PDB file of C-alpha atoms in Angstrom:
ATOM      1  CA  UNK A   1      45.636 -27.274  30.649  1.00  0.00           C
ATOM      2  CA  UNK A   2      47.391 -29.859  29.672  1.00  0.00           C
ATOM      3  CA  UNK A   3      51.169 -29.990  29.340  1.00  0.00           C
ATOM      4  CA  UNK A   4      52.727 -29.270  26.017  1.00  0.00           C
ATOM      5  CA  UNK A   5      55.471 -30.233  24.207  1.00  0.00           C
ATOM      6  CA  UNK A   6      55.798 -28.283  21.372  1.00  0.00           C
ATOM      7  CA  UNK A   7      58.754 -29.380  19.634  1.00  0.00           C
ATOM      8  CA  UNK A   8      58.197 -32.900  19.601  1.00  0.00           C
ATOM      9  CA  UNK A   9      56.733 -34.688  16.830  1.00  0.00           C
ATOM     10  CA  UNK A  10      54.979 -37.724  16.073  1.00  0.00           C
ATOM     11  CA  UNK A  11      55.503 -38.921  12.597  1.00  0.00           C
ATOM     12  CA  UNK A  12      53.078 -41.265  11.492  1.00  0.00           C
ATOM     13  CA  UNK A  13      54.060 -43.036   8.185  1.00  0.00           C
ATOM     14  CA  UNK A  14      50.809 -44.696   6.504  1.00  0.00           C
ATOM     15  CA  UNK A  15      48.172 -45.599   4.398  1.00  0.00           C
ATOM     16  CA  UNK A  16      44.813 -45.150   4.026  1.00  0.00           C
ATOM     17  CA  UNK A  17      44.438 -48.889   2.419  1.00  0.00           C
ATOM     18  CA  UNK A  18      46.896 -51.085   4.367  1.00  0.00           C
ATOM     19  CA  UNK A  19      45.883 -53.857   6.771  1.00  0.00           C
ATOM     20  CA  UNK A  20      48.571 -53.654   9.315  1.00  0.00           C
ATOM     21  CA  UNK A  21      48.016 -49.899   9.847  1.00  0.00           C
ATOM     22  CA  UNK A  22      43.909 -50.794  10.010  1.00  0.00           C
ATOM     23  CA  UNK A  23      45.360 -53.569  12.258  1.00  0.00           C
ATOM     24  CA  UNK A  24      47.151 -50.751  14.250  1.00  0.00           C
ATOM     25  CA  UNK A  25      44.538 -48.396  15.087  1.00  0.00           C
ATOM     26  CA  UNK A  26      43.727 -49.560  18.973  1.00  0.00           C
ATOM     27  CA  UNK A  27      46.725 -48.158  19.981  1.00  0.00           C
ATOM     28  CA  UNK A  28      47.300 -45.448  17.691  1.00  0.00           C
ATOM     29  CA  UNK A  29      43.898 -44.052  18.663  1.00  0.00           C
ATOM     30  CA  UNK A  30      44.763 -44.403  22.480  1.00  0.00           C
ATOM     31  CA  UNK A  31      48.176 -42.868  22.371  1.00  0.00           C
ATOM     32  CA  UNK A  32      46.419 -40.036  20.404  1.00  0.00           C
ATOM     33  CA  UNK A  33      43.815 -39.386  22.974  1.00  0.00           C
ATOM     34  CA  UNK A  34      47.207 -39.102  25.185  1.00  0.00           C
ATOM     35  CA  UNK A  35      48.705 -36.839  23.748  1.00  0.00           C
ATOM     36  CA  UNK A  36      45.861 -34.696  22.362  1.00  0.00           C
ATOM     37  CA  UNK A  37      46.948 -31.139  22.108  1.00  0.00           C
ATOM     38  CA  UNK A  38      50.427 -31.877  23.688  1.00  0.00           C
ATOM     39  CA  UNK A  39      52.671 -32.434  20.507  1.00  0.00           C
ATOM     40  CA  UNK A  40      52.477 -32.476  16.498  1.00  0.00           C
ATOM     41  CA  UNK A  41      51.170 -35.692  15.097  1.00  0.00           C
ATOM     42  CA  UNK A  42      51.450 -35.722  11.245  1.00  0.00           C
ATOM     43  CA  UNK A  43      50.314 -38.163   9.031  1.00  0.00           C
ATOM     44  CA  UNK A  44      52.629 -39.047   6.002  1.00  0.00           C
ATOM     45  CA  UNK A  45      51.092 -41.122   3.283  1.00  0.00           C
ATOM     46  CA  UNK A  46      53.246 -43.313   1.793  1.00  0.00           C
ATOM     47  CA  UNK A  47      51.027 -44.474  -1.151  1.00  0.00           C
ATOM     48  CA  UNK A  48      51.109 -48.469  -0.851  1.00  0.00           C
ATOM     49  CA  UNK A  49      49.210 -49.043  -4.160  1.00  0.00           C
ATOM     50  CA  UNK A  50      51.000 -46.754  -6.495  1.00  0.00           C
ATOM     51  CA  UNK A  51      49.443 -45.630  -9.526  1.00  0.00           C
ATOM     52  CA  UNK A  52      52.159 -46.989 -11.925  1.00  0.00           C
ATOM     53  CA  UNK A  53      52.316 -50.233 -10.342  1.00  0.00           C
ATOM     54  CA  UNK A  54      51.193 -53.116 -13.155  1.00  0.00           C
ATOM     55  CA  UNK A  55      47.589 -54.491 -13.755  1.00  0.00           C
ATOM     56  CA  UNK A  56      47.556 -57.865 -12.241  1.00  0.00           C
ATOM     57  CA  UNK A  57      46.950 -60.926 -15.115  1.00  0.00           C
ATOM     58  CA  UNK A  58      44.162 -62.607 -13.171  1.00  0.00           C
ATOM     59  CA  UNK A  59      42.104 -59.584 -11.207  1.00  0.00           C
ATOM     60  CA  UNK A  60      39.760 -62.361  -9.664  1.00  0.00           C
ATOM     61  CA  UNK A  61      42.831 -64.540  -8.332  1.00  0.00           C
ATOM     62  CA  UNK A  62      44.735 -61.081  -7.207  1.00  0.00           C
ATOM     63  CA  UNK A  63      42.003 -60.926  -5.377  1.00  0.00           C
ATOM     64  CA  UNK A  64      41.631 -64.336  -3.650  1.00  0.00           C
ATOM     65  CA  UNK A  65      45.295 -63.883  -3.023  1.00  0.00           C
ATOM     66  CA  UNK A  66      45.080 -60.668  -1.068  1.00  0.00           C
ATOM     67  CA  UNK A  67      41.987 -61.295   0.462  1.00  0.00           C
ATOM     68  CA  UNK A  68      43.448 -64.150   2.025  1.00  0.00           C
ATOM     69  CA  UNK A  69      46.585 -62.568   3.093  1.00  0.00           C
ATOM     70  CA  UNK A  70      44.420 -60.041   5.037  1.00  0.00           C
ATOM     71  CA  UNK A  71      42.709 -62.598   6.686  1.00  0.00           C
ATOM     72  CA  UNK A  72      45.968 -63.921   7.557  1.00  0.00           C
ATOM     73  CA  UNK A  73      46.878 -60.745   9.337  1.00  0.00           C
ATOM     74  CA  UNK A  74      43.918 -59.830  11.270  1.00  0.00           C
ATOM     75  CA  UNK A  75      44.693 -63.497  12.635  1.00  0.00           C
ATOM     76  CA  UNK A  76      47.196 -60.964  14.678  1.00  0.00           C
ATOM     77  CA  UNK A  77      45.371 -57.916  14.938  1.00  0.00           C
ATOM     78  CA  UNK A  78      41.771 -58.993  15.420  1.00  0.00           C
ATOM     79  CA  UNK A  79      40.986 -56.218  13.452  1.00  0.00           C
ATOM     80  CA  UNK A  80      37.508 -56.597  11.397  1.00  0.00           C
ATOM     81  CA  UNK A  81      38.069 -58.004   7.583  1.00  0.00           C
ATOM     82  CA  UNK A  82      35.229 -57.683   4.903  1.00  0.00           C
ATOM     83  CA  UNK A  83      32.714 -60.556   4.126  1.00  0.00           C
ATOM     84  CA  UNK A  84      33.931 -59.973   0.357  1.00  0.00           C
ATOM     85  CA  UNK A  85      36.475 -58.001  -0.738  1.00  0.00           C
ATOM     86  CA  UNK A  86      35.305 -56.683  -3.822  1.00  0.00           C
ATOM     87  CA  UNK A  87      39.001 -56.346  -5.297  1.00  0.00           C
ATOM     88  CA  UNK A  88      42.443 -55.111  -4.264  1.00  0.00           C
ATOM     89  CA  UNK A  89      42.826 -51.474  -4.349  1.00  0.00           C
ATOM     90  CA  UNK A  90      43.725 -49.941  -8.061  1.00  0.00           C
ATOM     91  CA  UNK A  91      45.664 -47.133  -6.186  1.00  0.00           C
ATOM     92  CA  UNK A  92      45.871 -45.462  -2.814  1.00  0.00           C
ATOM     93  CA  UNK A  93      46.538 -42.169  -4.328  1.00  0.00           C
ATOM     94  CA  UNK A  94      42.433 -41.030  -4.687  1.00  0.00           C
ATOM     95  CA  UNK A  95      42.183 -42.041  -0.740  1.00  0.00           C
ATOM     96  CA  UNK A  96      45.300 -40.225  -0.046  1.00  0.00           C
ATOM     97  CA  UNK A  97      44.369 -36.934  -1.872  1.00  0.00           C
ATOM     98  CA  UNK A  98      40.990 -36.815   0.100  1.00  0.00           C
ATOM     99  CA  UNK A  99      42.521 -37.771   3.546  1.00  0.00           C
ATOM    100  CA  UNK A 100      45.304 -35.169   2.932  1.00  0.00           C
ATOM    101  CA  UNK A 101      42.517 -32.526   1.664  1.00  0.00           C
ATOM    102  CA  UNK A 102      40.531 -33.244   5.029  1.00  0.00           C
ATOM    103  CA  UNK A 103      42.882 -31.968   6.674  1.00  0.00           C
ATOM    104  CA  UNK A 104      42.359 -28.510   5.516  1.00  0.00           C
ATOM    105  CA  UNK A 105      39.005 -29.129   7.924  1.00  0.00           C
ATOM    106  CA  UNK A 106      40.816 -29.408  10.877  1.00  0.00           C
ATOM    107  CA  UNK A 107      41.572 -32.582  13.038  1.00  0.00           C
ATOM    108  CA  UNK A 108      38.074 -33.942  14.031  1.00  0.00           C
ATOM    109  CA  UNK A 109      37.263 -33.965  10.251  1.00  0.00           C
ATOM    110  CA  UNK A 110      40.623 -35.667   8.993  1.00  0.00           C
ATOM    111  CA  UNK A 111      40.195 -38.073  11.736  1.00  0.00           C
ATOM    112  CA  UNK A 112      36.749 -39.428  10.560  1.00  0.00           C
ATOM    113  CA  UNK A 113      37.442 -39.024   6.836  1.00  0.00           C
ATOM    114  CA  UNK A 114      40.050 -41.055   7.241  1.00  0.00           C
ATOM    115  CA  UNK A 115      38.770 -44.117   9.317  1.00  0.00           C
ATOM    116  CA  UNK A 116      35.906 -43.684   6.821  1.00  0.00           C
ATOM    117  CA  UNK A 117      38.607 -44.375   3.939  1.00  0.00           C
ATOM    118  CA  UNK A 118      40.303 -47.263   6.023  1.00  0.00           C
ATOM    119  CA  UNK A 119      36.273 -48.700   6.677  1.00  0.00           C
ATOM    120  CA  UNK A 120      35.942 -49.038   3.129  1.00  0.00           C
ATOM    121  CA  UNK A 121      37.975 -51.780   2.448  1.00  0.00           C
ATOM    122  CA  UNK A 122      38.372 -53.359   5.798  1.00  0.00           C
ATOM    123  CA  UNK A 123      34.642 -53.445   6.808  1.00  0.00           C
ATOM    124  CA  UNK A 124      32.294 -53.108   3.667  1.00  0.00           C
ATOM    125  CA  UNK A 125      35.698 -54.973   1.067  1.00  0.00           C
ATOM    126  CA  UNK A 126      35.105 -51.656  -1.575  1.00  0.00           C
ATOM    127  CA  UNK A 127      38.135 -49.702  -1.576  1.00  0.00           C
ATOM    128  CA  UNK A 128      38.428 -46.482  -1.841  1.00  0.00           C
ATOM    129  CA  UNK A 129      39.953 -46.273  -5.020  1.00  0.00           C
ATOM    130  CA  UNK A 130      39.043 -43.313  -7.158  1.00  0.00           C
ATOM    131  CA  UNK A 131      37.879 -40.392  -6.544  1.00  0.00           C
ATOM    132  CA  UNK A 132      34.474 -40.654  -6.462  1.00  0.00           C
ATOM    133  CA  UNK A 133      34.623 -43.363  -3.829  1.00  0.00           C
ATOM    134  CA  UNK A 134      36.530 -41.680  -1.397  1.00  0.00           C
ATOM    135  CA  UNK A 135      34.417 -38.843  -1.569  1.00  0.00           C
ATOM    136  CA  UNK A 136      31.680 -41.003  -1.625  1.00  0.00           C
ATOM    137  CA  UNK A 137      32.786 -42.509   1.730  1.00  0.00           C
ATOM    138  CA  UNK A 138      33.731 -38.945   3.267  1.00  0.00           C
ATOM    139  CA  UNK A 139      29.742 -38.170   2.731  1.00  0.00           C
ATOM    140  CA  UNK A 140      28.017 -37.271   5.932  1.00  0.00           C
ATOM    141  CA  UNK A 141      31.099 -37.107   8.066  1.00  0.00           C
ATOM    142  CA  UNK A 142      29.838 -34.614  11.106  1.00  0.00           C
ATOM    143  CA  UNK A 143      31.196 -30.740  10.093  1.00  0.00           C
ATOM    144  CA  UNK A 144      32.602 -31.912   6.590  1.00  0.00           C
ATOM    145  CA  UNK A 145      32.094 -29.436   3.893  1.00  0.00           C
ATOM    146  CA  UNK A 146      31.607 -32.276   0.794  1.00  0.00           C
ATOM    147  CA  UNK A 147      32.290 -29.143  -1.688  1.00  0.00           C
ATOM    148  CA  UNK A 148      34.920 -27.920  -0.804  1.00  0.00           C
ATOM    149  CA  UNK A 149      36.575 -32.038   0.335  1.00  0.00           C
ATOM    150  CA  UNK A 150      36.146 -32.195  -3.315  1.00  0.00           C
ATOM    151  CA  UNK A 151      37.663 -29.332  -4.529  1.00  0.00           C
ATOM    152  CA  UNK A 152      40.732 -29.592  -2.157  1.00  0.00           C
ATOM    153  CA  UNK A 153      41.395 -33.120  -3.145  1.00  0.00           C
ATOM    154  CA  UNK A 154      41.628 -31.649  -6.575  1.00  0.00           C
ATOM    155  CA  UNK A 155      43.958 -29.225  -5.971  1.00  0.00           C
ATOM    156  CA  UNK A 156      47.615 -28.806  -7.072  1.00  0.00           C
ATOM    157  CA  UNK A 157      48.747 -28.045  -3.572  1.00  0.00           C
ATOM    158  CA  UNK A 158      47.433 -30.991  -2.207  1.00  0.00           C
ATOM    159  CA  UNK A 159      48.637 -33.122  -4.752  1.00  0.00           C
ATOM    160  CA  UNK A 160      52.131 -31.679  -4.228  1.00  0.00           C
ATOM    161  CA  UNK A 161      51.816 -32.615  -0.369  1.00  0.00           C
ATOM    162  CA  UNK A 162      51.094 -36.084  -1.265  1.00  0.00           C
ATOM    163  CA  UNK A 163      53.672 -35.802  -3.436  1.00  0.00           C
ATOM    164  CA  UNK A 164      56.141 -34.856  -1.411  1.00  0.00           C
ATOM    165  CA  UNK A 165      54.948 -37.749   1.232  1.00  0.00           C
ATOM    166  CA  UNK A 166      55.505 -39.817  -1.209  1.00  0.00           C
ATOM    167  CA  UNK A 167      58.950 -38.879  -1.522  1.00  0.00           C
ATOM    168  CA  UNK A 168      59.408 -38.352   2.406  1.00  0.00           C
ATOM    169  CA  UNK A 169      58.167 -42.207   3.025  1.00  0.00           C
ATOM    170  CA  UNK A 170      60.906 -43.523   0.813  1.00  0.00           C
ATOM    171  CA  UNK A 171      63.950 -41.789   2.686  1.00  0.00           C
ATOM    172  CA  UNK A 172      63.351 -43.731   5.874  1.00  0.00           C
ATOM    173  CA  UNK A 173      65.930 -43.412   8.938  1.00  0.00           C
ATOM    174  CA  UNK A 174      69.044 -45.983   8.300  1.00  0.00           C
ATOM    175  CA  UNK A 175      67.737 -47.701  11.807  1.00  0.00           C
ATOM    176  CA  UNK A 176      64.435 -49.430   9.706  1.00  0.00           C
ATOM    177  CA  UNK A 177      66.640 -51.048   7.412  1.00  0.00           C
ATOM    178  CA  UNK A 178      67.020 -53.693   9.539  1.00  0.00           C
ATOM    179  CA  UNK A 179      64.714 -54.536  12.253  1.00  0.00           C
ATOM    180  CA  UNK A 180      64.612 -57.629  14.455  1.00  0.00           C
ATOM    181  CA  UNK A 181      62.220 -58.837  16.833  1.00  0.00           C
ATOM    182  CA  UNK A 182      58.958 -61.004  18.074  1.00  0.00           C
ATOM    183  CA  UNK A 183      56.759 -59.001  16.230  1.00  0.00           C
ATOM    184  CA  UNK A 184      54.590 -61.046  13.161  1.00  0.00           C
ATOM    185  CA  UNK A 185      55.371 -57.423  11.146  1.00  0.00           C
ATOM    186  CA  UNK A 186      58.761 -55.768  12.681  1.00  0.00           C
ATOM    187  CA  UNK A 187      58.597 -53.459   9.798  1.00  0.00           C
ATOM    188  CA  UNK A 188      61.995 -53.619   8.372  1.00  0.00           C
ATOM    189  CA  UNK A 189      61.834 -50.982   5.541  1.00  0.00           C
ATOM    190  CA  UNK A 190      60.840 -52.640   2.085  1.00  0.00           C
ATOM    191  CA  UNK A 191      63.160 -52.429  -0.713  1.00  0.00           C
ATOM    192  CA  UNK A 192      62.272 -50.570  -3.616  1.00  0.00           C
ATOM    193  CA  UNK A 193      63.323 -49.910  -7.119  1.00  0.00           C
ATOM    194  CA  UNK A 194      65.666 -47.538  -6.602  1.00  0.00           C
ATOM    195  CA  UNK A 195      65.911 -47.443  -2.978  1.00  0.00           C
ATOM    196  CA  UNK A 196      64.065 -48.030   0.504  1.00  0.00           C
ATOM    197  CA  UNK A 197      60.474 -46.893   1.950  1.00  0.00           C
ATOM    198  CA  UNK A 198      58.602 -46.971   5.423  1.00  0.00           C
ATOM    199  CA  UNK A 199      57.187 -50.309   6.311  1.00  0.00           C
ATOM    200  CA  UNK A 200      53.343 -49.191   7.399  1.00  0.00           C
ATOM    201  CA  UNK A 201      52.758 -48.496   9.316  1.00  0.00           C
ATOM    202  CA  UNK A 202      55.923 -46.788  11.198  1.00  0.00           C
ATOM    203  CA  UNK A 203      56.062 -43.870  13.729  1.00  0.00           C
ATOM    204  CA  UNK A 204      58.951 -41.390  14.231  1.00  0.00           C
ATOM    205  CA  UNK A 205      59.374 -39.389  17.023  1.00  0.00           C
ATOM    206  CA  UNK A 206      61.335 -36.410  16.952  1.00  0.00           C
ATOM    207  CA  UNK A 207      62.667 -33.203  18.067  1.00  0.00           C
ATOM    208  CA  UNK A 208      64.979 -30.826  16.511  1.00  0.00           C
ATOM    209  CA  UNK A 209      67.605 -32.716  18.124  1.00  0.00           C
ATOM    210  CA  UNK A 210      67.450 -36.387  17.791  1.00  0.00           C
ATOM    211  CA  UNK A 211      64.308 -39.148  16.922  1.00  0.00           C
ATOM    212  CA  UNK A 212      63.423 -42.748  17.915  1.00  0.00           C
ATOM    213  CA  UNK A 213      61.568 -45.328  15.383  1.00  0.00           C
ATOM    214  CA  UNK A 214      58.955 -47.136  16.233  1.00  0.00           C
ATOM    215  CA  UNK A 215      58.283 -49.390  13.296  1.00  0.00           C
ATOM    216  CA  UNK A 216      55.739 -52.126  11.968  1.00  0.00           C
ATOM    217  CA  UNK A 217      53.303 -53.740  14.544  1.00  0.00           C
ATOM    218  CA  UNK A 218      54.144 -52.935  18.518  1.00  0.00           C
ATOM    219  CA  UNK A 219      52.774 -52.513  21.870  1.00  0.00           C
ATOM    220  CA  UNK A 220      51.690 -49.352  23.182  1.00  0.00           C
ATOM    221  CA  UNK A 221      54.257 -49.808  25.489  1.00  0.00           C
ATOM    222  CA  UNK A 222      57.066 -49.454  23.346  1.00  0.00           C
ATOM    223  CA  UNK A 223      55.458 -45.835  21.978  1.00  0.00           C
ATOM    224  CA  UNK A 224      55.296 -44.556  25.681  1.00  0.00           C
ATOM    225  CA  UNK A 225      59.403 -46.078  25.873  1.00  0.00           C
ATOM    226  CA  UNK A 226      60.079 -43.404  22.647  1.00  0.00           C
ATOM    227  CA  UNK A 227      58.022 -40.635  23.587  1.00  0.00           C
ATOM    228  CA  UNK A 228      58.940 -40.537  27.011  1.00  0.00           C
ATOM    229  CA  UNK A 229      63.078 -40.594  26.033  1.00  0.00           C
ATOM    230  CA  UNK A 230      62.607 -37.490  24.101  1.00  0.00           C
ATOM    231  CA  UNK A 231      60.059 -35.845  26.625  1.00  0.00           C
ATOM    232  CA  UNK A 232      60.672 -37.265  30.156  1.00  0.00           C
ATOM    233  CA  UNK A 233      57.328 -36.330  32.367  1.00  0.00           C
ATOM    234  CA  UNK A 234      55.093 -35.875  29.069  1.00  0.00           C
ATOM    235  CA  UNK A 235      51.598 -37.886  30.622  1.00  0.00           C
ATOM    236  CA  UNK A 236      51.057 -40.988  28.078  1.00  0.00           C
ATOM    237  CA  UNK A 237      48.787 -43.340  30.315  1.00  0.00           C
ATOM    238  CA  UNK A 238      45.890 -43.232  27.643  1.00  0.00           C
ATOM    239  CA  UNK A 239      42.921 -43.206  29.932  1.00  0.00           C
ATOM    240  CA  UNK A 240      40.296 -45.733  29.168  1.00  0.00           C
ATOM    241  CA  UNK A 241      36.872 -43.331  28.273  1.00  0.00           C
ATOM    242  CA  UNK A 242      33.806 -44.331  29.628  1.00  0.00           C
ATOM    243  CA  UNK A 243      31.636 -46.725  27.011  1.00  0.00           C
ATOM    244  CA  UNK A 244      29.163 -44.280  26.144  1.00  0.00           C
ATOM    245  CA  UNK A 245      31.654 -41.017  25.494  1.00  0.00           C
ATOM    246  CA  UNK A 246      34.115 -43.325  23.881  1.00  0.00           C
ATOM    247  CA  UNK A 247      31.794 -44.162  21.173  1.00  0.00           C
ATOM    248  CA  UNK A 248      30.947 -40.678  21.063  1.00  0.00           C
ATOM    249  CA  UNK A 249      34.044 -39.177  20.483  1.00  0.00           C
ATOM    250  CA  UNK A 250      35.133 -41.764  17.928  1.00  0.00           C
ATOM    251  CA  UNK A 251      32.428 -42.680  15.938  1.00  0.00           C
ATOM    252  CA  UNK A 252      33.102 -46.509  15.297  1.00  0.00           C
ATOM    253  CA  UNK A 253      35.090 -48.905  17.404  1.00  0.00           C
ATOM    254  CA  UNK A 254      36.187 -52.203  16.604  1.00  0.00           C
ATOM    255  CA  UNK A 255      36.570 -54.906  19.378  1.00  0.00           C
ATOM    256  CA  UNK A 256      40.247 -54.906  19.880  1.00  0.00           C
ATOM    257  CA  UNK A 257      39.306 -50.652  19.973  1.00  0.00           C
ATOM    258  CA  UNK A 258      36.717 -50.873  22.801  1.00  0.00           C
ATOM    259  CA  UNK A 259      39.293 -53.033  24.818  1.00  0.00           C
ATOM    260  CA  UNK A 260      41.893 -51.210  24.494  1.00  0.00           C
ATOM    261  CA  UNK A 261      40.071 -47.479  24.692  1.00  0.00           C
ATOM    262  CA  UNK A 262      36.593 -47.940  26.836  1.00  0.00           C
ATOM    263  CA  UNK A 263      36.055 -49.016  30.526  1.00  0.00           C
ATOM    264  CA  UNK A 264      32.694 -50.068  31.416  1.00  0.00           C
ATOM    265  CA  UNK A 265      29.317 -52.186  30.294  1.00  0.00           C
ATOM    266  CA  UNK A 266      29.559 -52.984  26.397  1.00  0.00           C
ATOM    267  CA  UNK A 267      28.065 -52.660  24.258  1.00  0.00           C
ATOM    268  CA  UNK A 268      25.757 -49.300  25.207  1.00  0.00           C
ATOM    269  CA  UNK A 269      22.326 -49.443  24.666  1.00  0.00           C
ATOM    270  CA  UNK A 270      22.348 -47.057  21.730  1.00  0.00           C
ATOM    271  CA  UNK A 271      25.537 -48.710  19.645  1.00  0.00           C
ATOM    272  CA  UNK A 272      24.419 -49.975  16.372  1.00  0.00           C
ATOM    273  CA  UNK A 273      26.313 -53.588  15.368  1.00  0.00           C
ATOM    274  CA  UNK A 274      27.954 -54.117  11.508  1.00  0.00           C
ATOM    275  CA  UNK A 275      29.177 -57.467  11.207  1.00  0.00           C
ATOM    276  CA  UNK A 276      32.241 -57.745   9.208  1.00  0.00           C
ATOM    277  CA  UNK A 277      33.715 -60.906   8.438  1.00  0.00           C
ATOM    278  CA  UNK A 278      35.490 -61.697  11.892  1.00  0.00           C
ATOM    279  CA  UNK A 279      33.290 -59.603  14.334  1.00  0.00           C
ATOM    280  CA  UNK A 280      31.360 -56.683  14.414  1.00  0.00           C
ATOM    281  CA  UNK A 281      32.333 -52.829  14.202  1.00  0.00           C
ATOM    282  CA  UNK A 282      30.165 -50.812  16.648  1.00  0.00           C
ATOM    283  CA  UNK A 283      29.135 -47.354  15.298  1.00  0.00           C
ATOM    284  CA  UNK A 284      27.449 -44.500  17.101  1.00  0.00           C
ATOM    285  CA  UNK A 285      23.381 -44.055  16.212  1.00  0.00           C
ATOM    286  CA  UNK A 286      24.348 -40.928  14.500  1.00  0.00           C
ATOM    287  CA  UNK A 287      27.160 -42.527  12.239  1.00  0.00           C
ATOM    288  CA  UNK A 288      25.377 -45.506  11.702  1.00  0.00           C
ATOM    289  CA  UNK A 289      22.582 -43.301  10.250  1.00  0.00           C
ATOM    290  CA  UNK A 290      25.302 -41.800   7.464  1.00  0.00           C
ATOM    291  CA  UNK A 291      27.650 -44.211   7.592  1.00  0.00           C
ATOM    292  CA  UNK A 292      28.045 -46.017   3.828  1.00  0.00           C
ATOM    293  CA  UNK A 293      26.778 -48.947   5.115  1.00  0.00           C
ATOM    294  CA  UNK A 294      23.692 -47.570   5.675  1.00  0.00           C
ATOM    295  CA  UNK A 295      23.653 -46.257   2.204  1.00  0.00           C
ATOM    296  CA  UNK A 296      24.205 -49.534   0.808  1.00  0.00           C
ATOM    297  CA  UNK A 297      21.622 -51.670   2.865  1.00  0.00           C
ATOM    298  CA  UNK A 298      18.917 -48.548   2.373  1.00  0.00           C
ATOM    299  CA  UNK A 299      19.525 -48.714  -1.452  1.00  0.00           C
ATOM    300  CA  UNK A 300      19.731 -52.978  -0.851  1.00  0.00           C
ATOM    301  CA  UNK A 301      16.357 -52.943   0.398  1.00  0.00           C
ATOM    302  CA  UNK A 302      14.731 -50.026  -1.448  1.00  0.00           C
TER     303      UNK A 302
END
């Protein structure tokens, strides 16, 4: 059994449609798989498009413009960037209000929902955006009920939990106002109108008693530092799985993912290649088979 550590949590401030969080994901993932079943990891999101935000002037150049900042940033994370984005996210409130309602599905479902929702704009460059797309890009996820995603996502209560993440994300901890360090993204917290939120992404760890921040991009190592001042003896190594279960228990990987997360031979004889703009994303045969990008080269070639 492994060892618990109930009253610590991991706070994980984010967005369903940001590049450094995307960029993020190797080690989030493997200091997840550590501490699987030993503490609470919740997932705040902090809305990084926000639905009142203004139109831009020039959609196509907003889009060059981001499009090339993204580029700039998986420079850093060697995370995968779209061939084309198609245009920068109207709103991450839609992708929010599905990844918050897959929750209600329990954790293997959230998970895959949302790296679905972060796939959409990162690998394919169609963001998740309304509604419809995000449930669109939840389809086929293994043990998802699509009826009742939709009518969660719908729902006042889960609108009120995003809501109150919203709030949450912009009262961050005095100690992100002002970060220094090597890091290309320290994640100071960015000023807002009428106040402060989260750089994403940014992880608290807490107890009832005190809380370390972890903000912007960082190595694994300085997680294990955090977690293991508020929980000496809690096991964070973050064993490498074997190729083959690796891809099984995740669904997709993305080179800087099977680095950091596999040990063994790659890629296995049944992983199925998507080439993205800067490398490929490996999925599992049965993902690949629902996986929107199968949709879209199906109806491409139909």
């Amino acid at each position: 059994m492994p060892t618990a550590a109930p009253e610590l949590e991991v706070v994980e401030y984010t967005d369903p449609l940001c590049p450094w969080a995307w960029g993020s994901e190797p080690v989030f993932r493997r200091l997840r798989t550590a501490l699987d079943g030993r503490v609470r990891w919740r997932r705040v999101y902090c809305i990084l498009f926000d639905a009142d935000d203004d139109p831009a002037p020039d959609p196509a150049a907003e889009t060059a413009w981001y499009a090339r900042y993204v580029e700039d940033i998986t420079v850093h994370t060697q995370a995968p960037r779209a061939v084309r984005l198609a245009r920068v996210a109207a709103s991450s409130w839609p992708a929010s209000l599905v990844a918050k309602a897959a929750e209600r599905q329990g954790v293997d479902v959230a998970e895959r929902v949302l790296r679905r929702l972060r796939e959409s704009v990162f690998a394919l460059g169609e963001p998740a955006d309304t509604i419809e797309l995000a449930l669109a890009w939840a389809a086929g996820v293994p043990g998802l009920d699509p009826v009742r995603l939709s009518a969660d996502a719908a729902c006042a209560d889960v609108l009120g939990q995003v809501r109150a993440d919203h709030a949450e994300a912009r009262r961050p901890v005095p100690e992100v106002r002002s970060v220094r360090g090597g890091s290309p993204h320290p994640g100071a917290a960015k000023e807002t109108e009428d106040g402060y939120r989260y750089a994403l992404p940014t992880l608290l760890v807490r107890t009832p008693a005190q809380y370390r921040a972890v903000p912007g991009r960082r190595p694994y190592e300085d997680y294990v530092a955090a977690i293991t001042e508020l929980a000496p003896g809690l096991p964070v190594d973050g064993e490498r799985l074997a190729t083959t279960r690796a891809l099984e228990r995740h669904r997709s990987l993305t080179e800087p993912e099977r680095r950091m997360l596999t040990q063994g031979p790659w890629p296995p004889a049944q992983a199925v290649r998507l080439d993205t703009g800067n490398g490929p994303l490996w999925l599992h045969p049965e993902e690949a088979a629902v996986h929107p990008a199968a949709r879209r080269e199906a109806s491409s070639t139909g």
